[in-house]
Amino acid sequence: MDDRYNPEKVESRWQEYWEKNHIFRASEDKSKSKYYLLEMFPYPSGKIHMGHVRNYTIGDVVARYKRMNGYNVLHPMGWDAFGMPAENAAIDNKTHPATWTYQNISTMQSQLKRMGFSYDWEREVATCKPEYYRWEQWLFLKMLEKDMVYRKESYVNWCEHCQTVLANEQVESDLCWRCGEMVQQKKLWQWFFRITDYADDLLVYCDNLPGWPEKVTLMQKNWIGKSTGSEISFKIEGQEDYIKVFTTRPDTLFGATFMCLAPEHPLVESLSKGRPQEAQVAAFVDKISKQERSSSSIEKYEKEGVFVGAWCINPANGRRMPIYTANFALMEYGTGAVMSVPAHDQRDFDFAKKYNLDIVVVIQPKEGTPLDSATMTEACPDPGLLANSGKYDGMDNSEAMDKITDWLEKEGLGKKTISFRLRDWGISRQRYWGTPIPVIHCQTCGVVPTPESDLPIVLPEDAHLLENGGSPLPTLDFFKKATCPKCGRADAKRDTDTMDTFVESSWYFIRYCSPHCDTAMFDKEAVKYWMPVDQYIGGVEHAILHLLYSRYFMRVLNTLGLIDFKEPFTNLLTQGMVLKETLKCPEHNYIFPEEAQIADGKATCKKCGNDVEIGRVIKMSKSKKNVIDPNDLLNRYGADITRLFCLFASPPEKGLEWNDDGVEGCYRFINRVWRLAATCIEITKGAKPYSGSLSQLSDSDAKKLYTKAHQTIKKVTDDIDGSFHFNTAISAVMELVNAMYSVELTSNSSDEVKSVALFCIEHIILLLSPIVPHFAEEVWMLMGKSEGITEQKWSTYREDALLSDEILVVVQVNGKLRSKFSIDAESSDELIQKTALADEVVQKYIDGKAIKKVIVVRKKLVNIVV
RNA sequence: GCCUGGGUGGCGGAACUGGUAGACGCAAGGGACUUAAAAUCCCUCGGAGCUUAGCUCUGUACGAGUUCAAUUCUCGUCCCAGGUACCA
């Protein structure tokens, strides 16, 4: 046996062994319990980085652990291969998105293979292949048939200079990232999935996902944002028309003193038409229409508005309310109109102060000084009793919500209603590298679905990317020109938009069940066996969008009768992000860490010598270049130590600022185990691992080690199975290894110690095997085992070997630790209390003082209060 | 801005359900072995103070509170990260 672990020699050999023997090939074996373990597939951006390594190592440990526990494990991997970075790279490097993507897939695949992950590579999928996306097109057509998709006009970021659509990421403080021109908004006809039809169901099931972290379901609930309230109609003065608002506070109706409409609200133009305010309103609407529309940007803009020149009537008290259009009223939410109650809503209050509008208090707090509109400095949203509200005066506001709504309903001016924050999912992208939307636009027939037999509508891979970043598809006649399938018109046009890449990732996990099925989206029997995913693991960054879209897609498939379940992922582990500071060179923009020279908190660019700006510590991503490629660690330490280190660094759900300082310790640990194994193999020849009861052992070292070993098995099992806290699992094994080193193991050791030592080392290797599989295979083989460690059963512990006979009790006086003592584990609370009070050190602190209270925590602690 | 998390030694982190703060490791310092180095092994290691075999005080972002007891629960503040609907 070598005197140290040699990853270079060992790791590729076992990888070949696993591959040659198809160890990780999964097949539907109905005699076994299935376990579908899935990690979020990566976008092939170039090379893998530590974020991937961490995610996939976590998954691999669980996969191998479940396999050892007798499950039939499905553990697939693939590529989320469509997306914008491929287009950017194509422009930057004068290559083609497909070439770039396939090259990256090949690089990243070999990196993943080098990590020794237990994937069934025969199930690999890449979403950019027609074999994959044809089924997405097929599903789109099914959805179109059932009216689950529709078209409407909506805005995109538009750069006039580049003549192209920009993603939110490509807009940097209102400017185009390529040319620096001010970004505008452009209205386009786009396709939307009716996800809002499932808003309630998606919400309700959030409470039915016990295997998900609560923070994720909570975020989803807030995202869906169900609010109950009332729809109220306000008559427009001098017209027959009404303005409908949605409000969660009908109790404050009497305090509504003005009205705000979204700038895109159809009434804004019609009401202001012909009035003195017309030009000002038009200018305001125009200004807002050019502003960015992302929620974070909208919130950054100062709240402002203009009077449209018209009034509406408050149905409760007949008050004339000026109608404004304001940038905080959103057309996408509620009805696009807001009744403003400045006394009880801060935003309305600010707005009223700014434009000198009336403030009327209609809810008085039950206690404290009454509110006075003349002296208030902020709005009061708190509950209380109604005032200035006619017959509702004095009523509790929670009761008034219903009462006022009931009255409105009788008058035909309102009703109870529910509003969601969730919006329909816009899927049209004016991009090239994505799944073509399978419809044809005909001047006679309108939108016509592509016949199923024409699928897939293949994305032409011989297209050249445009310098401005725009999609070449509209310029390709051979792609764009189509014959109308309905009327036969020859001048019909194929839709040249592609789908949002979140569409591909909303169903890839179901494709893995039968990845080569070419007659359907998936094989129903295979899906019945494997789905839903038992454990899904991925970055917490996907807590809302990807996970919500996937849940929505399963509902669509369920509605279409294709599957009989609704929730795709039974258990979810959201991994914290691996973070690293960004580096920005004035000449080269973002640079990779290896392109900078960093010393004493200062950085310079190796290429140009300029000072580099050290930016915030953010999640690793290729676009910001703050990535650490694992190849360096792999070359120095191999896969197992890289895996071990990633897991040992922190628990998975926590974010991790990347730093490889501790890796040397992992290397030392592995070699400590290696040498320990070598010693055990050497001295225990002919011995059998001990597996009897603790009480049958007489040697104190043997007893100590045996208990520790069983405690370790329990700890590691609980840490992996319950919480994925591999860092503490590894610590536990380290403790056992330390305990073994503290016992002198020589050929002169007693037989008892030898056979306990053998038990210990075998279980150390078994416990470590999911984490450092190559190392474990190698040691296992050197220990003379004929079967690979992947075929072994997971360790189990004996309850009767877990406990030692003595326990440690700590004694506090007034909550401060003063003493401790060991006592027989079976001692009664009375005896423990008596022993504590008699303790010499304790006596010193309680001497001469009256004992007020003694608290005894079972088998653990005594607190004496004096 | 809003939603969701997080903040513990020089560093990564540990602490069951409110019960010994700092497990396990890294770094650092000291020592052993060695001609030397590497490797390995042993010791010290939150801070402050003192009458220094030890003892006392203090300490889990900050400020309050609940409790016999708070890293853990409540309220407020600050900072950091993720998401914010076209990055994936």
PDB file of C-alpha atoms (C1' of nucleotides) in Angstrom, chain A residues 80 83-84 156 167-169 190 219 222-223 294-295 299 421 423 429-431 502 541-542 545 616-619 649 661 668 672 727 731 734-735 738 816 820 845 855 860 863, chain B residues 1-8 11-16 19-21 23-27 39-42 55-58 67-69 80-88:
ATOM      1  CA  ASP A  80     -30.121  23.817 -20.115  1.00  0.00           C
ATOM      2  CA  GLY A  83     -30.077  31.059 -23.730  1.00  0.00           C
ATOM      3  CA  MET A  84     -28.770  34.516 -24.248  1.00  0.00           C
ATOM      4  CA  VAL A 156     -39.777  45.051 -24.093  1.00  0.00           C
ATOM      5  CA  ALA A 167     -32.856  41.698 -21.513  1.00  0.00           C
ATOM      6  CA  ASN A 168     -33.122  43.364 -18.116  1.00  0.00           C
ATOM      7  CA  GLU A 169     -29.563  42.222 -17.474  1.00  0.00           C
ATOM      8  CA  GLN A 190     -46.269  38.475 -27.403  1.00  0.00           C
ATOM      9  CA  MET A 219     -41.526  33.429  -1.099  1.00  0.00           C
ATOM     10  CA  ASN A 222     -45.808  36.255  -1.463  1.00  0.00           C
ATOM     11  CA  TRP A 223     -45.006  36.173  -5.153  1.00  0.00           C
ATOM     12  CA  SER A 294     -38.857  45.880 -13.837  1.00  0.00           C
ATOM     13  CA  SER A 295     -40.264  46.010 -10.315  1.00  0.00           C
ATOM     14  CA  GLU A 299     -39.790  51.288  -7.131  1.00  0.00           C
ATOM     15  CA  ARG A 421     -49.915  39.835  -7.749  1.00  0.00           C
ATOM     16  CA  ARG A 423     -48.981  37.876 -13.702  1.00  0.00           C
ATOM     17  CA  ARG A 429     -38.345  36.267 -26.889  1.00  0.00           C
ATOM     18  CA  GLN A 430     -37.054  38.181 -29.875  1.00  0.00           C
ATOM     19  CA  ARG A 431     -34.002  35.927 -29.799  1.00  0.00           C
ATOM     20  CA  PHE A 502     -37.497  28.763 -18.498  1.00  0.00           C
ATOM     21  CA  GLU A 541     -31.780  31.716  -6.613  1.00  0.00           C
ATOM     22  CA  HIS A 542     -34.433  29.584  -8.303  1.00  0.00           C
ATOM     23  CA  LEU A 545     -39.340  31.535 -11.023  1.00  0.00           C
ATOM     24  CA  ARG A 616     -19.304  43.410  -4.139  1.00  0.00           C
ATOM     25  CA  VAL A 617     -19.271  39.770  -3.113  1.00  0.00           C
ATOM     26  CA  ILE A 618     -21.950  38.157  -5.276  1.00  0.00           C
ATOM     27  CA  LYS A 619     -22.964  34.752  -6.606  1.00  0.00           C
ATOM     28  CA  ALA A 649     -16.677  24.121   4.304  1.00  0.00           C
ATOM     29  CA  ASP A 661      -7.743  27.864   2.609  1.00  0.00           C
ATOM     30  CA  ARG A 668      -4.326  15.755   5.637  1.00  0.00           C
ATOM     31  CA  ARG A 672      -4.736  10.194   8.146  1.00  0.00           C
ATOM     32  CA  ASN A 727     -19.917  19.313   7.408  1.00  0.00           C
ATOM     33  CA  SER A 731     -16.456  16.333  11.698  1.00  0.00           C
ATOM     34  CA  MET A 734     -12.779  13.085  12.058  1.00  0.00           C
ATOM     35  CA  GLU A 735     -13.490  12.686  15.749  1.00  0.00           C
ATOM     36  CA  ASN A 738      -8.809  11.063  16.165  1.00  0.00           C
ATOM     37  CA  LYS A 816     -23.465  31.305  35.493  1.00  0.00           C
ATOM     38  CA  LYS A 820     -19.380  20.286  36.605  1.00  0.00           C
ATOM     39  CA  TYR A 845     -21.074  30.700  45.698  1.00  0.00           C
ATOM     40  CA  ILE A 855     -33.772  23.991  38.383  1.00  0.00           C
ATOM     41  CA  LYS A 860     -27.671  17.735  31.919  1.00  0.00           C
ATOM     42  CA  ASN A 863     -29.157  25.929  38.032  1.00  0.00           C
TER      43      ASN A 863
ATOM     44  C1'   G B   1     -38.317  50.111  -2.553  1.00  0.00           C
ATOM     45  C1'   C B   2     -40.631  45.217  -1.765  1.00  0.00           C
ATOM     46  C1'   C B   3     -40.257  39.711  -0.597  1.00  0.00           C
ATOM     47  C1'   U B   4     -36.836  35.848   1.603  1.00  0.00           C
ATOM     48  C1'   G B   5     -32.612  34.581   4.251  1.00  0.00           C
ATOM     49  C1'   G B   6     -28.123  35.627   7.015  1.00  0.00           C
ATOM     50  C1'   G B   7     -24.482  38.257  10.709  1.00  0.00           C
ATOM     51  C1'   U B   8     -20.751  33.571  16.348  1.00  0.00           C
ATOM     52  C1'   C B  11     -10.717  32.431   8.984  1.00  0.00           C
ATOM     53  C1'   G B  12     -14.634  28.294   7.514  1.00  0.00           C
ATOM     54  C1'   G B  13     -17.888  26.757  10.877  1.00  0.00           C
ATOM     55  C1'   A B  14     -20.339  23.819  15.769  1.00  0.00           C
ATOM     56  C1'   A B  15     -24.070  24.213  19.659  1.00  0.00           C
ATOM     57  C1'   C B  16     -30.511  18.738  20.178  1.00  0.00           C
ATOM     58  C1'   G B  19     -29.709  24.696  29.187  1.00  0.00           C
ATOM     59  C1'   U B  20     -21.418  24.105  29.299  1.00  0.00           C
ATOM     60  C1'   A B  21     -20.579  29.355  23.454  1.00  0.00           C
ATOM     61  C1'   A B  23     -17.039  20.846  18.357  1.00  0.00           C
ATOM     62  C1'   C B  24     -14.320  19.737  13.782  1.00  0.00           C
ATOM     63  C1'   G B  25     -10.903  22.028  10.659  1.00  0.00           C
ATOM     64  C1'   C B  26      -7.739  26.261   8.655  1.00  0.00           C
ATOM     65  C1'   A B  27      -4.193  29.987   9.817  1.00  0.00           C
ATOM     66  C1'   A B  39       5.777  14.634   6.001  1.00  0.00           C
ATOM     67  C1'   U B  40       4.285  13.339  10.888  1.00  0.00           C
ATOM     68  C1'   C B  41       3.468  14.010  16.136  1.00  0.00           C
ATOM     69  C1'   C B  42       2.706  17.082  20.799  1.00  0.00           C
ATOM     70  C1'   C B  55      -9.154  32.970  39.406  1.00  0.00           C
ATOM     71  C1'   U B  56     -12.490  37.031  37.955  1.00  0.00           C
ATOM     72  C1'   C B  57     -15.025  39.822  34.494  1.00  0.00           C
ATOM     73  C1'   U B  58     -16.586  40.119  29.558  1.00  0.00           C
ATOM     74  C1'   U B  67     -36.823  34.118  31.266  1.00  0.00           C
ATOM     75  C1'   C B  68     -33.901  30.848  36.784  1.00  0.00           C
ATOM     76  C1'   A B  69     -31.201  30.630  32.027  1.00  0.00           C
ATOM     77  C1'   C B  80     -24.498  41.537   3.791  1.00  0.00           C
ATOM     78  C1'   A B  81     -26.574  38.075   0.213  1.00  0.00           C
ATOM     79  C1'   G B  82     -30.620  35.913  -3.055  1.00  0.00           C
ATOM     80  C1'   G B  83     -35.040  37.213  -5.859  1.00  0.00           C
ATOM     81  C1'   U B  84     -37.739  41.220  -8.040  1.00  0.00           C
ATOM     82  C1'   A B  85     -41.180  38.494 -13.736  1.00  0.00           C
ATOM     83  C1'   C B  86     -36.108  39.091 -20.635  1.00  0.00           C
ATOM     84  C1'   C B  87     -29.257  36.294 -16.549  1.00  0.00           C
ATOM     85  C1'   A B  88     -30.045  31.274 -15.657  1.00  0.00           C
TER      86        A B  88
END
